[in-house]
Amino acid sequence: MMHHFFGTLLLLSLLFSALPAESQQAAAIIPKPQQVSPLQERAVRLNSKSHIYYQAPFASQAAYLQGLIKAQTGLTLPLQQITSNTGSLEGIILLQDAAAVQRPEMYILHSGNKAITIKAQDVNGIVYGSQTLLQLLPLENRRGLRVEPVEIIDYPQYAYRGMHLDVSRHIFPLDFIKKYIDYLAFHKFNTFHWHLSDDQGWRIEIKSYPKLNSVGSWREATLIGHFKDQPARYDSTRYGGYYTQDQIREVIAYATQRGITIVPEIDIPGHSRATIAAYPEFSTHPDTTWNVATTWGMYNRQNNVLAPHPETFQFLKTVFHEVADLFPSPYIHIGGDECSKMWWKASPQAQEFIQANNLKDEKGLQTYFVEQVSEYLAQKNKKVIGWHEILEGDLDSSTIVMNWADAKTGAAAAMRKHPVIMTPGKPLYFDHYQTKNPNDSLAIHGYNPLDAVYNFSPMPDELQGKPEARYIMGAQANLWTEYISSPAKVEYMVFPRMTALSEVLWSDPRQKDFEDFKRRLEQTVIPRFKRWGTAYCTEYADWTIHNQ
Ligand code: TNX
């Protein structure tokens, strides 16, 4: 008896000491799943002969998972399509099961005995189950893998989980755009908001108005340092470029495989300096030659608005139709932010237009632009997203409001029955500082440290318990790139704040715990940043909202 007891003990302790680290991984997943249950089953063993089985709708995601497992562990698992789950398959199985999985984007992962099964009703669910599985696998080359016995039932808290990237102020290589999409997929985001036009450069090929690219995509110089520095200094380097429609199609296909919708933004009627540089006839001074902006912070300082000429509306219709034909997204972002009214006030033509169309004032003219473009996009079955300034006038409530002001402004838009995406400058502008270190790399201003992001709630207090709470679709962090000119700086500014936001958007708010988040960040995510060669802010734990 005694002998038996010690024998068992010895065996057990041997077993435990021999267990690789991944047996503890389910407790360190980011974003934290809704439900994780350890199982009394055998760990699943995988080697180069284990297959990834998949049902036809998930063929592309099976190939994606195969590539991710290879990159992470060196193992290439063969793919095989199946029509149904026979119950005796060994390996990884991707199944469509709308009866078991009742929500969009949800997945159920079961790991035990001979197989790891991921069930979902849609592509996104399979992508997220796959991301979770990767976090259960070791982060090094192995000949064989061992996956702990566990069941994970998981789905997102918010339907809209976005990251934005401004490619006008600085443009980034196509390969980096794909990498950014990979980062989004890892964090279970589902939307990439691509800010493609602004005063400092037009970044999407438009076939019907080629000067947008030959002229509007290039600026003659770029500001050095902060725009408030006196005197202002500029380099003398011609800067620019744009993504061709073929490249954009390539990125869309890449994103689709990863469950990511790309929402393109063409910013009108303000932030349009690159447009009027290419086509001065759309400006309030058709005889002027405008340059593509070389400085930042144009609002109220330089004319960058479209004028309400008939040719301008023809232009908007054609361009937005071209954009709508290119992007499968149900939403197109039309900007609408920071449209200075002073240029319309000073323009006799704009004033006549306001009178002739019975518009109240310049705000009414702004609404007119938004309504016109909404109509062009409705013809292509697209819904419109605009920055919250589009509510300055009266507007049809089907327009989606992207709120970069505070929670109160977001709540007010929801009370007007607009669907709302929360992107408040505090704390979701990732172009703001994340440390108070005087040696930190230049940022625009502000202070949004990691804990401020983690403790953010997309739901405004004003909507607690109100039926209008359902208008809050989710949230997004914005990355404006005035002071961000390289991929490494993009990574530095978003990591690890984007990791914190992923948990805000995905996980159950009742399970939020910043200390536990930091533990999982260190165990699961930081080693991946290192392995991927990704830049990130290493001082994240030293700076909190309290050290002002
Ligand atoms: C305001 S937020 C802007 C951007 C700037 C940003 C800098 C918004 C919709 N417009 O054009 O890049 O501030 O933080």
Short mmCIF file of C-alpha atoms in Angstrom, two decimals, residues 51-518:
data_model
loop_
_atom_site.label_atom_id
_atom_site.label_comp_id
_atom_site.label_asym_id
_atom_site.label_seq_id
_atom_site.Cartn_x
_atom_site.Cartn_y
_atom_site.Cartn_z
CA HIS A 51 -4.04 16.88 -40.22
CA ILE A 52 -6.03 20.06 -40.19
CA TYR A 53 -9.51 18.90 -41.27
CA TYR A 54 -11.96 21.51 -42.40
CA GLN A 55 -15.37 21.94 -43.92
CA ALA A 56 -15.56 23.73 -47.25
CA PRO A 57 -16.55 27.22 -46.01
CA PHE A 58 -13.35 27.34 -43.94
CA ALA A 59 -10.85 26.22 -46.60
CA SER A 60 -9.10 29.58 -46.62
CA GLN A 61 -8.96 29.74 -42.79
CA ALA A 62 -7.52 26.20 -42.63
CA ALA A 63 -4.66 27.34 -44.88
CA TYR A 64 -4.24 30.45 -42.70
CA LEU A 65 -4.05 28.31 -39.55
CA GLN A 66 -1.60 25.95 -41.22
CA GLY A 67 0.70 28.91 -41.97
CA LEU A 68 0.44 30.28 -38.44
CA ILE A 69 1.25 26.91 -36.84
CA LYS A 70 4.22 26.52 -39.16
CA ALA A 71 5.52 30.01 -38.35
CA GLN A 72 5.13 29.44 -34.62
CA THR A 73 6.32 25.83 -34.19
CA GLY A 74 7.97 24.78 -37.46
CA LEU A 75 5.38 22.02 -38.01
CA THR A 76 3.51 21.84 -41.32
CA LEU A 77 0.23 20.02 -40.75
CA PRO A 78 -1.37 18.64 -43.93
CA LEU A 79 -4.81 19.98 -44.88
CA GLN A 80 -7.80 17.83 -45.68
CA GLN A 81 -11.35 18.82 -46.52
CA ILE A 82 -14.19 16.85 -44.90
CA THR A 83 -17.95 16.96 -45.32
CA SER A 84 -18.85 16.15 -41.72
CA ASN A 85 -17.27 15.22 -38.42
CA THR A 86 -17.02 11.42 -38.40
CA GLY A 87 -16.08 11.42 -34.71
CA SER A 88 -12.87 9.46 -35.18
CA LEU A 89 -10.63 12.07 -36.75
CA GLU A 90 -7.30 12.86 -35.12
CA GLY A 91 -5.75 16.28 -35.36
CA ILE A 92 -7.35 19.71 -35.68
CA ILE A 93 -10.93 19.92 -36.96
CA LEU A 94 -12.66 23.11 -38.14
CA LEU A 95 -16.43 22.70 -38.20
CA GLN A 96 -19.42 24.82 -39.09
CA ASP A 97 -22.09 24.23 -36.47
CA ALA A 98 -24.75 26.91 -36.18
CA ALA A 99 -26.78 24.73 -33.80
CA ALA A 100 -24.04 24.46 -31.18
CA VAL A 101 -22.61 27.93 -31.75
CA GLN A 102 -25.43 30.42 -31.55
CA ARG A 103 -23.77 33.80 -31.90
CA PRO A 104 -21.90 35.47 -34.74
CA GLU A 105 -18.12 35.47 -34.22
CA MET A 106 -18.42 32.89 -31.42
CA TYR A 107 -16.35 29.72 -31.25
CA ILE A 108 -16.20 26.61 -29.10
CA LEU A 109 -12.79 25.00 -28.82
CA HIS A 110 -12.55 21.50 -27.43
CA SER A 111 -9.11 20.01 -26.86
CA GLY A 112 -8.89 16.48 -25.47
CA ASN A 113 -7.90 12.90 -26.33
CA LYS A 114 -7.30 12.69 -30.07
CA ALA A 115 -8.47 15.98 -31.47
CA ILE A 116 -8.86 19.70 -31.14
CA THR A 117 -12.21 20.76 -32.52
CA ILE A 118 -13.09 24.37 -33.29
CA LYS A 119 -16.74 24.99 -34.02
CA ALA A 120 -18.22 28.24 -35.28
CA GLN A 121 -21.07 29.48 -37.44
CA ASP A 122 -18.93 31.89 -39.43
CA VAL A 123 -15.41 32.60 -40.67
CA ASN A 124 -14.69 35.02 -37.84
CA GLY A 125 -15.47 32.41 -35.19
CA ILE A 126 -13.02 30.01 -36.82
CA VAL A 127 -10.33 32.72 -37.00
CA TYR A 128 -10.75 33.52 -33.28
CA GLY A 129 -10.77 29.85 -32.27
CA SER A 130 -7.56 29.46 -34.28
CA GLN A 131 -5.95 32.44 -32.54
CA THR A 132 -6.84 30.94 -29.19
CA LEU A 133 -5.40 27.58 -30.25
CA LEU A 134 -2.12 29.26 -31.20
CA GLN A 135 -1.88 30.65 -27.69
CA LEU A 136 -2.09 27.06 -26.40
CA LEU A 137 0.91 26.02 -28.53
CA PRO A 138 4.60 26.57 -27.70
CA LEU A 139 6.43 29.48 -29.23
CA GLU A 140 9.40 27.51 -30.56
CA ASN A 141 10.22 24.89 -33.15
CA ARG A 142 9.16 21.39 -32.07
CA ARG A 143 8.76 17.99 -33.67
CA GLY A 144 5.69 17.27 -31.60
CA LEU A 145 3.11 19.41 -29.81
CA ARG A 146 1.02 18.72 -26.78
CA VAL A 147 -2.17 20.68 -26.20
CA GLU A 148 -3.78 20.74 -22.76
CA PRO A 149 -7.26 19.26 -22.31
CA VAL A 150 -9.61 22.19 -22.14
CA GLU A 151 -12.93 23.53 -23.38
CA ILE A 152 -13.19 27.21 -24.29
CA ILE A 153 -16.52 28.86 -25.02
CA ASP A 154 -15.93 32.33 -26.28
CA TYR A 155 -17.53 35.31 -28.04
CA PRO A 156 -17.01 39.07 -28.17
CA GLN A 157 -18.55 41.65 -25.88
CA TYR A 158 -18.83 44.23 -28.73
CA ALA A 159 -19.65 43.73 -32.41
CA TYR A 160 -17.36 46.52 -33.70
CA ARG A 161 -13.72 46.11 -32.73
CA GLY A 162 -11.54 48.42 -34.76
CA MET A 163 -8.08 49.80 -35.31
CA HIS A 164 -7.45 52.82 -37.52
CA LEU A 165 -4.34 53.80 -39.46
CA ASP A 166 -3.67 57.16 -41.12
CA VAL A 167 -1.61 56.60 -44.27
CA SER A 168 -1.92 60.18 -45.52
CA ARG A 169 0.47 61.97 -43.17
CA HIS A 170 2.87 59.06 -43.65
CA ILE A 171 2.46 56.13 -45.97
CA PHE A 172 3.57 52.59 -45.06
CA PRO A 173 4.63 49.71 -47.31
CA LEU A 174 1.97 47.24 -48.40
CA ASP A 175 3.73 44.46 -46.48
CA PHE A 176 3.40 46.47 -43.32
CA ILE A 177 -0.32 47.03 -43.93
CA LYS A 178 -0.63 43.24 -44.05
CA LYS A 179 1.39 42.90 -40.87
CA TYR A 180 -0.91 45.42 -39.18
CA ILE A 181 -3.85 43.25 -40.27
CA ASP A 182 -2.08 40.23 -38.77
CA TYR A 183 -1.76 42.12 -35.49
CA LEU A 184 -5.48 42.90 -35.59
CA ALA A 185 -6.39 39.26 -36.24
CA PHE A 186 -4.17 38.07 -33.39
CA HIS A 187 -6.08 40.41 -31.06
CA LYS A 188 -9.52 39.37 -32.38
CA PHE A 189 -10.32 42.77 -33.89
CA ASN A 190 -12.67 42.64 -36.87
CA THR A 191 -12.30 46.07 -38.52
CA PHE A 192 -9.41 47.95 -40.09
CA HIS A 193 -10.26 51.61 -40.66
CA TRP A 194 -7.97 52.79 -43.46
CA HIS A 195 -7.67 56.61 -43.53
CA LEU A 196 -6.80 57.02 -47.21
CA SER A 197 -7.10 60.73 -47.91
CA ASP A 198 -6.20 63.92 -46.11
CA ASP A 199 -4.61 67.33 -46.59
CA GLN A 200 -1.10 65.88 -46.75
CA GLY A 201 -1.69 63.25 -49.44
CA TRP A 202 -4.21 61.18 -51.38
CA ARG A 203 -3.35 57.47 -51.03
CA ILE A 204 -5.74 55.40 -53.14
CA GLU A 205 -5.61 55.05 -56.92
CA ILE A 206 -8.69 56.64 -58.50
CA LYS A 207 -8.99 55.89 -62.19
CA SER A 208 -11.61 58.50 -63.05
CA TYR A 209 -9.65 61.46 -61.60
CA PRO A 210 -5.97 60.64 -62.24
CA LYS A 211 -4.62 63.95 -60.95
CA LEU A 212 -5.64 62.82 -57.44
CA ASN A 213 -2.59 60.58 -57.76
CA SER A 214 -0.22 62.40 -60.11
CA VAL A 215 -0.64 65.62 -58.09
CA GLY A 216 -2.58 64.84 -54.89
CA SER A 217 -0.42 61.94 -53.74
CA TRP A 218 2.79 64.01 -53.52
CA ARG A 219 3.95 66.83 -51.29
CA GLU A 220 7.09 68.86 -51.81
CA ALA A 221 8.28 68.90 -48.21
CA THR A 222 7.40 67.74 -44.72
CA LEU A 223 7.47 69.55 -41.41
CA ILE A 224 10.33 68.62 -39.07
CA GLY A 225 9.55 68.38 -35.36
CA HIS A 226 6.31 69.49 -33.71
CA PHE A 227 3.98 71.81 -35.60
CA LYS A 228 3.97 74.28 -32.72
CA ASP A 229 7.77 74.64 -32.78
CA GLN A 230 8.94 78.16 -33.67
CA PRO A 231 10.25 78.74 -36.23
CA ALA A 232 8.69 75.93 -38.28
CA ARG A 233 11.29 73.86 -40.15
CA TYR A 234 10.75 71.73 -43.23
CA ASP A 235 12.77 69.17 -45.09
CA SER A 236 13.00 69.52 -48.86
CA THR A 237 12.15 65.99 -49.85
CA ARG A 238 9.31 65.19 -52.21
CA TYR A 239 7.21 62.64 -50.29
CA GLY A 240 4.26 60.49 -51.19
CA GLY A 241 2.83 57.56 -53.06
CA TYR A 242 -0.44 55.70 -53.16
CA TYR A 243 -1.85 52.17 -53.18
CA THR A 244 -2.96 50.91 -56.57
CA GLN A 245 -6.38 49.28 -56.84
CA ASP A 246 -4.66 45.93 -57.47
CA GLN A 247 -2.69 46.34 -54.25
CA ILE A 248 -5.85 47.28 -52.40
CA ARG A 249 -7.63 44.18 -53.72
CA GLU A 250 -4.69 42.13 -52.49
CA VAL A 251 -4.98 43.64 -49.00
CA ILE A 252 -8.76 43.12 -48.96
CA ALA A 253 -8.32 39.41 -49.80
CA TYR A 254 -5.66 39.14 -47.10
CA ALA A 255 -7.96 40.77 -44.55
CA THR A 256 -11.00 38.70 -45.56
CA GLN A 257 -9.13 35.46 -44.89
CA ARG A 258 -8.45 36.82 -41.38
CA GLY A 259 -12.04 37.86 -40.63
CA ILE A 260 -11.27 41.56 -41.01
CA THR A 261 -13.45 44.12 -42.76
CA ILE A 262 -11.61 47.07 -44.24
CA VAL A 263 -13.51 50.35 -43.91
CA PRO A 264 -11.95 52.91 -46.26
CA GLU A 265 -12.16 56.59 -45.40
CA ILE A 266 -12.20 59.40 -47.92
CA ASP A 267 -12.36 62.51 -45.76
CA ILE A 268 -14.71 65.27 -47.04
CA PRO A 269 -15.73 68.14 -47.17
CA GLY A 270 -12.80 69.38 -45.03
CA HIS A 271 -9.35 67.77 -44.86
CA SER A 272 -9.45 68.02 -48.67
CA ARG A 273 -6.31 69.99 -49.45
CA ALA A 274 -4.81 67.16 -51.57
CA THR A 275 -8.01 67.11 -53.64
CA ILE A 276 -8.04 70.85 -54.32
CA ALA A 277 -4.30 70.75 -55.08
CA ALA A 278 -5.16 68.29 -57.86
CA TYR A 279 -8.43 69.98 -58.90
CA PRO A 280 -8.54 73.64 -57.79
CA GLU A 281 -11.92 73.93 -59.55
CA PHE A 282 -13.48 72.09 -56.56
CA SER A 283 -12.25 74.73 -54.10
CA THR A 284 -13.72 78.06 -53.00
CA HIS A 285 -10.96 79.75 -55.09
CA PRO A 286 -10.93 77.90 -58.43
CA ASP A 287 -8.20 80.20 -59.77
CA THR A 288 -5.75 79.44 -56.99
CA THR A 289 -2.95 76.89 -57.20
CA TRP A 290 -2.97 74.97 -53.94
CA ASN A 291 -0.11 72.81 -52.72
CA VAL A 292 -0.56 69.47 -51.00
CA ALA A 293 -0.11 70.36 -47.32
CA THR A 294 3.41 70.15 -45.91
CA THR A 295 2.44 71.00 -42.33
CA TRP A 296 0.09 69.48 -39.74
CA GLY A 297 -2.89 70.92 -37.86
CA MET A 298 -4.56 72.62 -40.81
CA TYR A 299 -7.89 73.36 -39.10
CA ASN A 300 -8.77 77.09 -39.38
CA ARG A 301 -5.22 77.82 -40.56
CA GLN A 302 -5.29 76.90 -44.25
CA ASN A 303 -8.13 76.48 -46.72
CA ASN A 304 -8.81 72.77 -47.23
CA VAL A 305 -12.54 72.56 -47.97
CA LEU A 306 -14.55 71.59 -51.02
CA ALA A 307 -16.89 74.17 -52.50
CA PRO A 308 -20.48 73.24 -53.46
CA HIS A 309 -20.05 73.45 -57.25
CA PRO A 310 -21.99 71.02 -59.47
CA GLU A 311 -18.63 69.57 -60.66
CA THR A 312 -17.67 68.92 -57.05
CA PHE A 313 -20.75 66.77 -56.51
CA GLN A 314 -20.15 64.96 -59.79
CA PHE A 315 -16.61 64.31 -58.57
CA LEU A 316 -17.82 63.00 -55.20
CA LYS A 317 -20.35 60.70 -56.81
CA THR A 318 -17.80 59.21 -59.20
CA VAL A 319 -15.06 58.80 -56.60
CA PHE A 320 -17.30 57.29 -53.93
CA HIS A 321 -18.79 54.91 -56.50
CA GLU A 322 -15.31 53.81 -57.49
CA VAL A 323 -14.39 53.27 -53.84
CA ALA A 324 -17.66 51.43 -53.15
CA ASP A 325 -17.01 49.08 -56.08
CA LEU A 326 -13.56 48.25 -54.75
CA PHE A 327 -14.33 47.54 -51.08
CA PRO A 328 -16.77 44.79 -50.05
CA SER A 329 -17.31 46.48 -46.66
CA PRO A 330 -20.95 47.37 -45.91
CA TYR A 331 -19.62 50.68 -44.54
CA ILE A 332 -17.75 53.54 -46.17
CA HIS A 333 -16.29 56.30 -43.99
CA ILE A 334 -16.75 59.80 -45.40
CA GLY A 335 -14.83 61.76 -42.75
CA GLY A 336 -16.68 64.98 -41.98
CA ASP A 337 -14.37 66.07 -39.15
CA GLU A 338 -12.87 69.49 -38.57
CA CYS A 339 -14.50 71.18 -41.51
CA SER A 340 -13.69 74.82 -40.91
CA LYS A 341 -16.67 77.02 -41.78
CA MET A 342 -14.64 80.19 -42.35
CA TRP A 343 -13.83 79.43 -45.99
CA TRP A 344 -17.51 78.93 -46.86
CA LYS A 345 -18.39 82.10 -44.91
CA ALA A 346 -15.92 84.04 -47.04
CA SER A 347 -17.08 82.51 -50.33
CA PRO A 348 -19.88 84.31 -52.24
CA GLN A 349 -20.49 81.14 -54.25
CA ALA A 350 -20.96 79.02 -51.11
CA GLN A 351 -23.24 81.68 -49.62
CA GLU A 352 -25.39 81.73 -52.77
CA PHE A 353 -25.59 77.95 -52.68
CA ILE A 354 -26.75 78.02 -49.04
CA GLN A 355 -29.50 80.50 -49.97
CA ALA A 356 -30.56 78.75 -53.16
CA ASN A 357 -30.92 75.41 -51.35
CA ASN A 358 -32.68 76.82 -48.29
CA LEU A 359 -29.91 75.70 -45.98
CA LYS A 360 -29.76 77.30 -42.54
CA ASP A 361 -26.07 78.14 -42.53
CA GLU A 362 -22.60 76.63 -43.08
CA LYS A 363 -23.46 73.72 -40.79
CA GLY A 364 -26.43 73.08 -43.03
CA LEU A 365 -24.06 73.03 -46.00
CA GLN A 366 -21.91 70.47 -44.24
CA THR A 367 -25.01 68.32 -43.68
CA TYR A 368 -25.88 68.79 -47.36
CA PHE A 369 -22.50 67.33 -48.37
CA VAL A 370 -22.98 64.38 -46.01
CA GLU A 371 -26.49 63.72 -47.30
CA GLN A 372 -25.44 63.89 -50.95
CA VAL A 373 -22.62 61.43 -50.46
CA SER A 374 -24.85 59.16 -48.35
CA GLU A 375 -27.25 59.04 -51.28
CA TYR A 376 -24.49 58.13 -53.75
CA LEU A 377 -23.38 55.36 -51.41
CA ALA A 378 -26.93 54.11 -50.81
CA GLN A 379 -27.07 53.50 -54.58
CA LYS A 380 -24.24 51.02 -53.99
CA ASN A 381 -25.88 49.54 -50.90
CA LYS A 382 -23.36 51.06 -48.54
CA LYS A 383 -23.94 52.63 -45.15
CA VAL A 384 -22.09 55.74 -44.13
CA ILE A 385 -19.80 56.31 -41.16
CA GLY A 386 -18.75 59.87 -40.28
CA TRP A 387 -16.89 61.61 -37.46
CA HIS A 388 -19.22 63.07 -34.82
CA GLU A 389 -19.03 66.60 -36.30
CA ILE A 390 -21.50 65.41 -38.96
CA LEU A 391 -24.15 65.85 -36.26
CA GLU A 392 -23.56 69.62 -36.11
CA GLY A 393 -26.60 69.97 -38.36
CA ASP A 394 -29.71 67.77 -38.55
CA LEU A 395 -29.02 64.40 -40.07
CA ASP A 396 -30.87 61.19 -40.84
CA SER A 397 -30.27 58.82 -37.94
CA SER A 398 -29.19 55.83 -40.01
CA THR A 399 -25.72 57.39 -40.34
CA ILE A 400 -23.15 55.76 -38.09
CA VAL A 401 -21.31 58.19 -35.86
CA MET A 402 -17.66 57.72 -35.01
CA ASN A 403 -17.22 59.72 -31.86
CA TRP A 404 -13.76 61.08 -31.10
CA ALA A 405 -15.04 63.38 -28.36
CA ASP A 406 -15.96 62.32 -24.83
CA ALA A 407 -18.50 59.76 -23.60
CA LYS A 408 -21.18 62.42 -23.22
CA THR A 409 -21.04 63.32 -26.93
CA GLY A 410 -21.21 59.62 -27.83
CA ALA A 411 -24.22 59.15 -25.54
CA ALA A 412 -25.97 62.14 -27.13
CA ALA A 413 -25.54 60.61 -30.60
CA ALA A 414 -27.00 57.32 -29.33
CA MET A 415 -29.94 59.21 -27.83
CA ARG A 416 -30.55 60.57 -31.36
CA LYS A 417 -30.68 56.90 -32.43
CA HIS A 418 -27.43 56.89 -34.37
CA PRO A 419 -25.32 53.75 -34.13
CA VAL A 420 -22.10 54.88 -32.43
CA ILE A 421 -18.48 53.75 -32.55
CA MET A 422 -16.51 55.14 -29.63
CA THR A 423 -13.02 56.48 -30.39
CA PRO A 424 -12.57 59.11 -27.65
CA GLY A 425 -9.23 60.96 -27.78
CA LYS A 426 -8.90 60.05 -24.11
CA PRO A 427 -7.80 57.24 -23.97
CA LEU A 428 -8.10 55.80 -27.50
CA TYR A 429 -5.84 58.15 -29.45
CA PHE A 430 -2.70 56.08 -29.70
CA ASP A 431 -0.86 59.02 -31.31
CA HIS A 432 -0.84 60.51 -27.79
CA TYR A 433 2.00 59.81 -25.34
CA GLN A 434 1.94 56.58 -23.34
CA THR A 435 4.70 57.64 -20.92
CA LYS A 436 5.85 60.84 -19.23
CA ASN A 437 9.46 59.98 -19.93
CA PRO A 438 11.05 63.20 -21.25
CA ASN A 439 13.15 61.08 -23.60
CA ASP A 440 10.12 59.37 -25.12
CA SER A 441 9.83 59.54 -28.88
CA LEU A 442 7.90 62.62 -30.17
CA ALA A 443 4.09 62.36 -30.04
CA ILE A 444 1.36 64.89 -30.72
CA HIS A 445 0.49 65.64 -27.05
CA GLY A 446 -1.77 64.04 -24.42
CA TYR A 447 -1.19 61.10 -22.11
CA ASN A 448 -2.93 57.74 -22.60
CA PRO A 449 -1.00 55.17 -20.58
CA LEU A 450 -1.78 51.45 -20.68
CA ASP A 451 -4.02 51.36 -17.60
CA ALA A 452 -6.18 54.19 -18.94
CA VAL A 453 -6.83 52.12 -22.06
CA TYR A 454 -7.46 48.96 -20.07
CA ASN A 455 -9.92 50.66 -17.74
CA PHE A 456 -11.86 52.35 -20.55
CA SER A 457 -15.45 51.25 -21.14
CA PRO A 458 -17.09 51.83 -24.55
CA MET A 459 -20.44 52.18 -22.77
CA PRO A 460 -21.03 55.78 -21.61
CA ASP A 461 -22.32 56.04 -18.02
CA GLU A 462 -25.13 58.21 -19.40
CA LEU A 463 -26.57 55.17 -21.23
CA GLN A 464 -26.45 52.69 -18.34
CA GLY A 465 -29.81 50.94 -18.15
CA LYS A 466 -31.21 52.88 -21.14
CA PRO A 467 -32.56 51.14 -24.27
CA GLU A 468 -30.31 53.41 -26.36
CA ALA A 469 -27.30 51.52 -24.96
CA ARG A 470 -27.79 49.13 -27.85
CA TYR A 471 -26.64 51.85 -30.28
CA ILE A 472 -23.08 51.55 -28.97
CA MET A 473 -21.53 49.22 -31.56
CA GLY A 474 -18.10 49.10 -30.02
CA ALA A 475 -14.89 51.07 -30.09
CA GLN A 476 -11.69 51.73 -31.97
CA ALA A 477 -8.26 53.23 -31.36
CA ASN A 478 -6.99 55.78 -33.87
CA LEU A 479 -3.45 56.16 -35.05
CA TRP A 480 -2.86 59.51 -36.70
CA THR A 481 0.62 59.56 -38.16
CA GLU A 482 1.82 63.19 -38.21
CA TYR A 483 4.67 62.15 -35.91
CA ILE A 484 4.86 58.49 -36.95
CA SER A 485 6.92 57.93 -40.07
CA SER A 486 8.04 54.30 -39.85
CA PRO A 487 6.46 50.88 -39.27
CA ALA A 488 8.53 50.47 -36.09
CA LYS A 489 7.10 53.69 -34.67
CA VAL A 490 3.58 52.50 -35.51
CA GLU A 491 4.27 49.32 -33.55
CA TYR A 492 5.80 51.28 -30.69
CA MET A 493 2.73 53.51 -30.41
CA VAL A 494 0.13 50.72 -30.59
CA PHE A 495 1.81 48.07 -28.41
CA PRO A 496 0.85 47.08 -25.87
CA ARG A 497 -2.07 49.56 -25.74
CA MET A 498 -3.83 47.71 -28.56
CA THR A 499 -3.55 44.50 -26.52
CA ALA A 500 -5.36 46.24 -23.65
CA LEU A 501 -8.06 47.51 -26.01
CA SER A 502 -8.58 44.01 -27.38
CA GLU A 503 -9.62 42.89 -23.93
CA VAL A 504 -11.88 45.93 -23.44
CA LEU A 505 -13.73 44.99 -26.62
CA TRP A 506 -13.71 41.21 -26.42
CA SER A 507 -13.87 40.15 -22.78
CA ASP A 508 -16.56 40.20 -20.13
CA PRO A 509 -16.15 43.51 -18.27
CA ARG A 510 -16.89 41.73 -14.98
CA GLN A 511 -13.74 39.66 -15.48
CA LYS A 512 -11.47 42.66 -16.05
CA ASP A 513 -8.44 42.80 -13.76
CA PHE A 514 -5.44 44.95 -14.71
CA GLU A 515 -2.88 43.00 -12.64
CA ASP A 516 -4.04 39.72 -14.14
CA PHE A 517 -3.97 41.31 -17.59
CA LYS A 518 -0.32 42.35 -17.10
#
